[in-house]
PDB file of C-alpha atoms in Angstrom:
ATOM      1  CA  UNK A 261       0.000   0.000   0.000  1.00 55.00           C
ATOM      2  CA  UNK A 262       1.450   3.343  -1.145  1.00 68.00           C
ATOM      3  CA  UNK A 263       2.150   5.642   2.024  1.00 88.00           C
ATOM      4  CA  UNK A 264       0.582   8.408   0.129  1.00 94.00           C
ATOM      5  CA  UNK A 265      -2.431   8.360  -1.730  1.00 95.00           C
ATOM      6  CA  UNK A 266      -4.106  10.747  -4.231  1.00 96.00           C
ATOM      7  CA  UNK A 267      -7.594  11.005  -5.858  1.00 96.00           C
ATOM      8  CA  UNK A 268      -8.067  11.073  -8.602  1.00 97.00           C
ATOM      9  CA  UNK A 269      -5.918  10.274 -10.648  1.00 95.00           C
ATOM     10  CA  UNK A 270      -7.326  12.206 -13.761  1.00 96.00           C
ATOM     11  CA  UNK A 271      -9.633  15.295 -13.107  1.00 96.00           C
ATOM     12  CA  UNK A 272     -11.410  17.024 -16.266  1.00 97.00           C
ATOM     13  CA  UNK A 273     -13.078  20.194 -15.133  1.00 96.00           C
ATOM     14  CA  UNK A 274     -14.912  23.020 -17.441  1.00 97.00           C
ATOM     15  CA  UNK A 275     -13.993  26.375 -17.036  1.00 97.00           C
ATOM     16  CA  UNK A 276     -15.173  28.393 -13.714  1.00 97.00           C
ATOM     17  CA  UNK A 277     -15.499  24.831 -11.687  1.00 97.00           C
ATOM     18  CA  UNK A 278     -14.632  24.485  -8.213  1.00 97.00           C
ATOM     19  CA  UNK A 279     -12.483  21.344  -7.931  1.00 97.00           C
ATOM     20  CA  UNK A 280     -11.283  19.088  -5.280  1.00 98.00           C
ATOM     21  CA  UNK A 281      -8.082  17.043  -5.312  1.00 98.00           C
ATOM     22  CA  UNK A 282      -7.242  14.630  -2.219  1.00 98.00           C
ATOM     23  CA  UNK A 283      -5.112  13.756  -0.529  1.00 97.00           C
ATOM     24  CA  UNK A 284      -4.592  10.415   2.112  1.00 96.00           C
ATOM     25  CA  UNK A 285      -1.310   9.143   4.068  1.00 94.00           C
ATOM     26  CA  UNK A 286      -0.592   6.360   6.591  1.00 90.00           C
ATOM     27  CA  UNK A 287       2.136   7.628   8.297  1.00 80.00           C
ATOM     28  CA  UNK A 288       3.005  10.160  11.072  1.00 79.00           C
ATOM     29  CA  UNK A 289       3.355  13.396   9.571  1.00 82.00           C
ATOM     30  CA  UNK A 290       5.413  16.414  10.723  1.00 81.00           C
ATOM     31  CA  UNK A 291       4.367  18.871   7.451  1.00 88.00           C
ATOM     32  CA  UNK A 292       2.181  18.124   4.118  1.00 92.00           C
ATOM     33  CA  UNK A 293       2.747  19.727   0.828  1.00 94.00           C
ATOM     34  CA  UNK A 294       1.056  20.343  -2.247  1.00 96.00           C
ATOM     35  CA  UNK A 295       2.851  20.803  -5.519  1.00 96.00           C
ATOM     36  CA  UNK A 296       2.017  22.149  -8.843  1.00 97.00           C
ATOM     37  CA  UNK A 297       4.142  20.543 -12.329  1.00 96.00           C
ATOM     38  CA  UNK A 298       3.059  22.246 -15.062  1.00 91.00           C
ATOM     39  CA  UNK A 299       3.140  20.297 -18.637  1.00 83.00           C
ATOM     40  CA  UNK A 300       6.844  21.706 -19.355  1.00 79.00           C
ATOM     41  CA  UNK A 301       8.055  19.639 -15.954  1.00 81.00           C
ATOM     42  CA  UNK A 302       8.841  22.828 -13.656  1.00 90.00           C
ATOM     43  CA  UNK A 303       7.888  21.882  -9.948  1.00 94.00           C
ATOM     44  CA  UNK A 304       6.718  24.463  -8.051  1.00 93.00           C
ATOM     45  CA  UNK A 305       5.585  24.513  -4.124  1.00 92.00           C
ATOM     46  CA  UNK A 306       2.437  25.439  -3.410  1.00 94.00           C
ATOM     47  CA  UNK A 307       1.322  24.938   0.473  1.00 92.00           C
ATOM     48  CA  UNK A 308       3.241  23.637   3.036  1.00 91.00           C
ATOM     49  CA  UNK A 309       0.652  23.338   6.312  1.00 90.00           C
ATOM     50  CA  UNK A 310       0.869  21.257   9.503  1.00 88.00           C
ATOM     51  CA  UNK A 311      -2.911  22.097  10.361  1.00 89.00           C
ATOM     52  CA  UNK A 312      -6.048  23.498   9.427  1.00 93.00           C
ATOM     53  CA  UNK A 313      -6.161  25.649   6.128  1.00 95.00           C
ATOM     54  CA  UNK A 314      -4.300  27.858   4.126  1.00 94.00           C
ATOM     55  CA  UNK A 315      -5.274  30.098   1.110  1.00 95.00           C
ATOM     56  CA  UNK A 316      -3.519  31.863  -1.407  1.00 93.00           C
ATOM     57  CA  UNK A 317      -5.575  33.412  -4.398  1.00 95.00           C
ATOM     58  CA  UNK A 318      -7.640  30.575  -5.537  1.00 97.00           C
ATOM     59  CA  UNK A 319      -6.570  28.015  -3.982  1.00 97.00           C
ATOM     60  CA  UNK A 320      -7.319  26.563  -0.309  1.00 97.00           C
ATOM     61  CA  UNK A 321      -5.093  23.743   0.741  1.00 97.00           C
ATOM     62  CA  UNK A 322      -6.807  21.899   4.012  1.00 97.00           C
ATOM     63  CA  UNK A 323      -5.406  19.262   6.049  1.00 95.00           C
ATOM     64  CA  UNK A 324      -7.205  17.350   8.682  1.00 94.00           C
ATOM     65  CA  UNK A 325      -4.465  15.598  11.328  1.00 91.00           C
ATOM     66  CA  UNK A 326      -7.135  13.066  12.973  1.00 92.00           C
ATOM     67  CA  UNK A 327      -8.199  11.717   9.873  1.00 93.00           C
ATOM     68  CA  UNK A 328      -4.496  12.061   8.121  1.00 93.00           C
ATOM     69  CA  UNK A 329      -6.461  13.543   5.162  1.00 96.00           C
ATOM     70  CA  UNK A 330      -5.795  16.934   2.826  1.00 97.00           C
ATOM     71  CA  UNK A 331      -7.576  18.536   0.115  1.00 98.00           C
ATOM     72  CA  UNK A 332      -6.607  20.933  -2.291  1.00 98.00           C
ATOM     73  CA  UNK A 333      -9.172  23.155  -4.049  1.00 98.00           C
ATOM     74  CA  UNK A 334      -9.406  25.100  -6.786  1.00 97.00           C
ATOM     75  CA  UNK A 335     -12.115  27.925  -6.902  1.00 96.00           C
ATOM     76  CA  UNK A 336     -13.090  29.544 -10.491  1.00 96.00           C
ATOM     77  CA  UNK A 337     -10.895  27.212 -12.363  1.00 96.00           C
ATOM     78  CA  UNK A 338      -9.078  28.310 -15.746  1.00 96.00           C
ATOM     79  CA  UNK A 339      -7.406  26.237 -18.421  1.00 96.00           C
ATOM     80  CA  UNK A 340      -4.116  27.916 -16.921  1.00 94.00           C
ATOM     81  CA  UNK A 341      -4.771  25.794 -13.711  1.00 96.00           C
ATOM     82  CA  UNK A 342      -4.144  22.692 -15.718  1.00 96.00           C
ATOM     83  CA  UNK A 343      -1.316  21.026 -14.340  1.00 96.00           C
ATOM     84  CA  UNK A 344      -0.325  17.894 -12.278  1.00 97.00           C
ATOM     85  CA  UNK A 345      -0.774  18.436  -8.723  1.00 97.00           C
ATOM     86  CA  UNK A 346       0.993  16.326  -6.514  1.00 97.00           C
ATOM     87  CA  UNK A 347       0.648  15.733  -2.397  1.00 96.00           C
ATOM     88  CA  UNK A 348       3.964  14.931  -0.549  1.00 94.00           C
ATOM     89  CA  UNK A 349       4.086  14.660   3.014  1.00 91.00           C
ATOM     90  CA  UNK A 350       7.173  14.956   5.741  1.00 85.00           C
ATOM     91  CA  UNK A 351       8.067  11.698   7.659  1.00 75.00           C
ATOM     92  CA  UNK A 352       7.864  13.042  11.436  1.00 67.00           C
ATOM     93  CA  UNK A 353      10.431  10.725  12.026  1.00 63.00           C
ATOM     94  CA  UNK A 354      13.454  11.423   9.828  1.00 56.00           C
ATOM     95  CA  UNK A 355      15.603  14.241   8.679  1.00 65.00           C
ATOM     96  CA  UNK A 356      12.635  15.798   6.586  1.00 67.00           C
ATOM     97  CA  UNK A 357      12.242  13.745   3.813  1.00 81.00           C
ATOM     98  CA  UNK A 358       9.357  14.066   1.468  1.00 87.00           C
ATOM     99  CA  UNK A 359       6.975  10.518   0.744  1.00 90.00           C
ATOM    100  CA  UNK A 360       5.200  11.923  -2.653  1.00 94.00           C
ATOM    101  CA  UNK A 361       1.743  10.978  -4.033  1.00 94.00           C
ATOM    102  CA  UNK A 362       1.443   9.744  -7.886  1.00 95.00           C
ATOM    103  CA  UNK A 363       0.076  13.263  -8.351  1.00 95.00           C
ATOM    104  CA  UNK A 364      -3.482  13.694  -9.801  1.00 97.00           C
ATOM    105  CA  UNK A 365      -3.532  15.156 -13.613  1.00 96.00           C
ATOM    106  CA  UNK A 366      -5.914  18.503 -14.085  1.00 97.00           C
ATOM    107  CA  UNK A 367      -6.940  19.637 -17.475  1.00 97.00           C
ATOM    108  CA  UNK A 368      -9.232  22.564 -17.514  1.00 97.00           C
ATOM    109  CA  UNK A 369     -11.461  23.235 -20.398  1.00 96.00           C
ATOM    110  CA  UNK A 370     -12.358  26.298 -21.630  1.00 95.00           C
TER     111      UNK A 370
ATOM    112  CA  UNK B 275      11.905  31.809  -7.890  1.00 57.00           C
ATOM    113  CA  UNK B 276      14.518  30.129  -5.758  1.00 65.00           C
ATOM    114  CA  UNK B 277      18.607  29.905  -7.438  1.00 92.00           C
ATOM    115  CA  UNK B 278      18.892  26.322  -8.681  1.00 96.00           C
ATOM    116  CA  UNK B 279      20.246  25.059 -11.862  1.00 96.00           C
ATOM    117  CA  UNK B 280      20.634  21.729 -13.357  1.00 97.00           C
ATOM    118  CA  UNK B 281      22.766  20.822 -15.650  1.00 97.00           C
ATOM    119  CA  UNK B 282      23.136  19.011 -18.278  1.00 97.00           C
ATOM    120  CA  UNK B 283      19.066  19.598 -18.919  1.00 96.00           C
ATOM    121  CA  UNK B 284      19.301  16.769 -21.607  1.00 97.00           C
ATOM    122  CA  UNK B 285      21.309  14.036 -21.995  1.00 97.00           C
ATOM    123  CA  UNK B 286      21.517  10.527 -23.710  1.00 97.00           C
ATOM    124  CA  UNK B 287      23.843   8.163 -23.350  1.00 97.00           C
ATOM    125  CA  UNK B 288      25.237   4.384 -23.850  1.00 96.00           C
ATOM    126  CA  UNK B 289      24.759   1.964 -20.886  1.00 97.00           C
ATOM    127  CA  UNK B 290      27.985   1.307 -18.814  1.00 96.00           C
ATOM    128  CA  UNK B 291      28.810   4.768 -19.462  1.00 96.00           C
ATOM    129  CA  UNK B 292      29.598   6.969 -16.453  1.00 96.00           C
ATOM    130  CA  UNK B 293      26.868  10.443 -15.947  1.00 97.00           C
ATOM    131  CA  UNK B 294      27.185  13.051 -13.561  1.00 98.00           C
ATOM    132  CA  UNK B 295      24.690  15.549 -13.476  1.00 98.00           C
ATOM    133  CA  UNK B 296      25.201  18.976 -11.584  1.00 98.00           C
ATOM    134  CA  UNK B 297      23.077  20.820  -9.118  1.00 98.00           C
ATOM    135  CA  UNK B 298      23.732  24.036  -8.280  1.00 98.00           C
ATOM    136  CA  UNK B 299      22.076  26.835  -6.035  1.00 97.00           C
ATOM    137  CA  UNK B 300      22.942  30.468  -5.484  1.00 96.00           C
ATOM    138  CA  UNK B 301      20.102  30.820  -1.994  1.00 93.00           C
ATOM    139  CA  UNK B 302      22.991  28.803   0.370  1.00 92.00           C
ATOM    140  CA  UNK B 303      20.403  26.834   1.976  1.00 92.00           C
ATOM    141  CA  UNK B 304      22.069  23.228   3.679  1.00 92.00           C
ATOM    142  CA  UNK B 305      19.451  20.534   2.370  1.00 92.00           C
ATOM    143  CA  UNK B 306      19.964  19.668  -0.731  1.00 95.00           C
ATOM    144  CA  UNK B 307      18.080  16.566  -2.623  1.00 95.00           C
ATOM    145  CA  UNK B 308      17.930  14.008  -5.488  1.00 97.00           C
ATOM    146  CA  UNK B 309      15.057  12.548  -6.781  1.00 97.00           C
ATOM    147  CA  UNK B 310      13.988  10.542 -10.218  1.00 97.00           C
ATOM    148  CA  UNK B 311      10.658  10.744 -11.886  1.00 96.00           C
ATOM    149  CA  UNK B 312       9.053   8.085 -13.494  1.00 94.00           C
ATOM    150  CA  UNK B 313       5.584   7.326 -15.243  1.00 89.00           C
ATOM    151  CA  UNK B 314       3.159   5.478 -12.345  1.00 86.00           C
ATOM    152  CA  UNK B 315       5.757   6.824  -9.757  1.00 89.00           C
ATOM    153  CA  UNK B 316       5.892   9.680  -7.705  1.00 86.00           C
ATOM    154  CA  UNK B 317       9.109  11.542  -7.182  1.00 93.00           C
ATOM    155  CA  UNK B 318      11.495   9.259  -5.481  1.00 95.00           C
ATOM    156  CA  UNK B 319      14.300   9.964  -3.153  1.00 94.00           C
ATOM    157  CA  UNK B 320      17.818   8.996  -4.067  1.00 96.00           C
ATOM    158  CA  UNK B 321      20.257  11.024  -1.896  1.00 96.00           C
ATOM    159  CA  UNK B 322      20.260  13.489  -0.403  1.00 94.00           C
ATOM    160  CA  UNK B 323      22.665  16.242   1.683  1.00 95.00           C
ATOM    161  CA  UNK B 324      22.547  18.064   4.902  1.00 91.00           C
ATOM    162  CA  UNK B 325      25.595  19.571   4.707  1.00 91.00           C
ATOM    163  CA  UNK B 326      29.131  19.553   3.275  1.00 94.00           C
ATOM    164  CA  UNK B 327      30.269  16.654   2.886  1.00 93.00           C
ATOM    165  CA  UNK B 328      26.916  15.134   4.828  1.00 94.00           C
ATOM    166  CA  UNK B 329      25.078  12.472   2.687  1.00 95.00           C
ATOM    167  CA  UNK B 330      23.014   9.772   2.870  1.00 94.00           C
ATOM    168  CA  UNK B 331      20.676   7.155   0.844  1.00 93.00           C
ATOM    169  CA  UNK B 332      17.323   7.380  -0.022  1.00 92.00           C
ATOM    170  CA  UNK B 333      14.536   5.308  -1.424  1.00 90.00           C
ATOM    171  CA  UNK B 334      16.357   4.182  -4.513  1.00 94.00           C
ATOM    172  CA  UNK B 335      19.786   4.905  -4.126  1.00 95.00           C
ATOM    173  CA  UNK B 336      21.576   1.666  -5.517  1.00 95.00           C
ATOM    174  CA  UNK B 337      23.563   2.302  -8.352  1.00 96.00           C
ATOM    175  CA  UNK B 338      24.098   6.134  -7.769  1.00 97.00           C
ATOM    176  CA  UNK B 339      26.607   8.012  -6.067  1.00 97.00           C
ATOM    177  CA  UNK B 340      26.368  11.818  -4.544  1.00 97.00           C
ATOM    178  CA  UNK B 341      28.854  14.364  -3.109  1.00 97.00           C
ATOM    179  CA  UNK B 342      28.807  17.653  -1.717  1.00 97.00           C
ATOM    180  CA  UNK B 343      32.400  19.539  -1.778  1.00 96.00           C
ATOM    181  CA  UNK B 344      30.976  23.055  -1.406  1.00 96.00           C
ATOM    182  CA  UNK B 345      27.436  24.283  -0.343  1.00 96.00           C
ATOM    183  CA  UNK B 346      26.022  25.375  -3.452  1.00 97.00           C
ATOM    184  CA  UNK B 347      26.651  22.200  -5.104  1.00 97.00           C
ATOM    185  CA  UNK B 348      25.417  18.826  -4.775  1.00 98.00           C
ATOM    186  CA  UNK B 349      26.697  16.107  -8.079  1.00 98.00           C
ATOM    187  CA  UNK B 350      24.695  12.896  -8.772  1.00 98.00           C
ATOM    188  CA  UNK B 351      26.866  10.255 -10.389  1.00 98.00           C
ATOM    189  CA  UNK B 352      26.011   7.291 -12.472  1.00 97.00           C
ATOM    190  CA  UNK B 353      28.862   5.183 -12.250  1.00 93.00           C
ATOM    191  CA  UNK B 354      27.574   2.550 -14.585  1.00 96.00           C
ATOM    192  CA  UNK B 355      24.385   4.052 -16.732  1.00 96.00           C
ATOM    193  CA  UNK B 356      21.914   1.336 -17.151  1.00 97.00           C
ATOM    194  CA  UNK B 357      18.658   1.421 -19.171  1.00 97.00           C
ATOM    195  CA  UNK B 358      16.619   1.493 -16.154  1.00 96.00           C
ATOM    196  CA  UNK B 359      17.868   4.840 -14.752  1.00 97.00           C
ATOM    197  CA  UNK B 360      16.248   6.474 -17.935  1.00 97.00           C
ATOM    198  CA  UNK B 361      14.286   9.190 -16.194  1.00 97.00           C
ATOM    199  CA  UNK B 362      13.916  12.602 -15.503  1.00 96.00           C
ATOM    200  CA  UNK B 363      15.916  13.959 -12.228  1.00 98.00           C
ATOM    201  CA  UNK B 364      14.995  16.592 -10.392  1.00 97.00           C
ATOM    202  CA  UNK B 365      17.403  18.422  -7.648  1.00 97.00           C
ATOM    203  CA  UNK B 366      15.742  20.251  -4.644  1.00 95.00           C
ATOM    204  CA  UNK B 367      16.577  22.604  -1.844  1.00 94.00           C
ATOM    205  CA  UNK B 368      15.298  23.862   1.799  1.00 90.00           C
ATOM    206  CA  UNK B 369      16.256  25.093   4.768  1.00 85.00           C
ATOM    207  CA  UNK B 370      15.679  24.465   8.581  1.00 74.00           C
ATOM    208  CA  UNK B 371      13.357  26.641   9.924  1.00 70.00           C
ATOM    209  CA  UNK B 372      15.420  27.776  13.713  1.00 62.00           C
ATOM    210  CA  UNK B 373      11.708  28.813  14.803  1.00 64.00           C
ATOM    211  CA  UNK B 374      10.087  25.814  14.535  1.00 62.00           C
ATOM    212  CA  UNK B 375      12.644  23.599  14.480  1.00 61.00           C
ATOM    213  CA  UNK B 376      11.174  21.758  11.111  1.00 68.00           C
ATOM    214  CA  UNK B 377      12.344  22.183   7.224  1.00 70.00           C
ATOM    215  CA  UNK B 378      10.984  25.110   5.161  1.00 76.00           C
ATOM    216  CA  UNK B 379       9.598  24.115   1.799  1.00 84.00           C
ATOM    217  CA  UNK B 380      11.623  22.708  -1.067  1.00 88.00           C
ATOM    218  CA  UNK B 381      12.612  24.672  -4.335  1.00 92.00           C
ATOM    219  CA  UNK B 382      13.042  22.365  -7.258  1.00 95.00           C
ATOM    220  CA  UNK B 383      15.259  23.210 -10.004  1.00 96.00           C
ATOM    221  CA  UNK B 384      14.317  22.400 -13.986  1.00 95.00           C
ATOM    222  CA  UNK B 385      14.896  18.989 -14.274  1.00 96.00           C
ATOM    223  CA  UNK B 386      17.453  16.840 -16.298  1.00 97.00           C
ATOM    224  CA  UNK B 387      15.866  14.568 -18.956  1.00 96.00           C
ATOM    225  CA  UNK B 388      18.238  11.263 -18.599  1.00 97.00           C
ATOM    226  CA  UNK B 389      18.019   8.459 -21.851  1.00 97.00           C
ATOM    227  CA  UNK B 390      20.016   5.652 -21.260  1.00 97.00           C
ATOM    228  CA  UNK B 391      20.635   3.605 -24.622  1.00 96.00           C
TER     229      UNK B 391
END
């Protein structure tokens, strides 16, 4: 059983949707991240949270400890928003390494 | 955007040929990483540093080599290229966080596209 564990896999959303990518893990956690690779491979970081919720522009990155479950929304979707999004989280235990998810892949129609 | 270059970006090459492929970061932060990207897989670990000279083994280290002789640089080495370390690398960096005591986030560079003939 993969440590981390996105859903789903594929996500085809029109224009203006609000859309919800999530995000499950088995281990102890000490920090969870979601990242954004757009089609042309660049990685970029966009939440790092240990609890409750975080927001920047249009997207709200939750994370609920008990349950050892995130989301990751995306409010007004655009066809710019298309991109793999992929959940990693921080073994509590070690020197801070990152366990990623398979990523789930977002295409945005206009 | 956070300083970090790989290079080469591209590369092919014949198995049992030696690759080293650079990392390099201008933001002097001490953790620096190693990971390989693969269809069905998420990013895997293979070494990483936290500090000069300070390495150890990840996920899927076996057949790759690292060092770290200087801060801003962290070298991957293939000592024997096989077909099956055809992927696309990616190098990362963070930074511990002295007022929380955990890691910051990580800055991935570009990538290096690896095909091993």
């Amino acid at each position: 059983k993969n440590e981390v564990e996105q859903s789903p896999q594929n996500l085809t959303a029109q224009e203006g949707e609000f859309i919800t990518i999530n995000c499950s893990y088995s281990v102890g956690i000490s920090a969870l991240h979601w990242l954004q690779q757009h089609p042309g491979g660049g990685i970029v970081s966009l939440f790092m949270l240990s609890s409750g919720k975080k927001k920047h522009g249009r997207l709200i990155a939750t994370i609920n400890i008990q349950e050892k479950h995130s989301s990751l929304h995306i409010t007004a979707s655009h066809p710019r928003d298309s991109a793999v999004y992929i959940c990693a989280v921080r073994d509590g235990g070690s020197q801070g390494n990152l366990i990623f998810g398979k990523g789930t892949k977002l295409s945005v129609k206009p | 955007d956070a300083g970090i270059t790989q290079s080469p970006r591209h590369k092919v090459t014949e198995t049992g040929t030696p690759v080293t492929l650079r990392c390099h970061q201008t933001e002097n932060h001490r953790y620096m990483y190693w990971y390989r990207q693969d269809p069905g897989h998420g990013l895997r670990l293979i070494h990483y540093s936290y500090g000069v000279k300070d390495t150890d083994k990840g996920e899927v280290s076996d057949g790759y080599s690292v060092s770290r002789s200087k801060t801003e640089d962290f070298l991957l080495t293939l000592e024997s290229a096989t077909s099956s370390q055809t992927s696309v690398y990616f190098c990362a960096i963070s930074e511990h966080n002295a007022g929380t005591g955990g890691l910051e986030t990580q800055y991935f560079g570009p990538g290096t596209r690896l095909l091993v003939l």
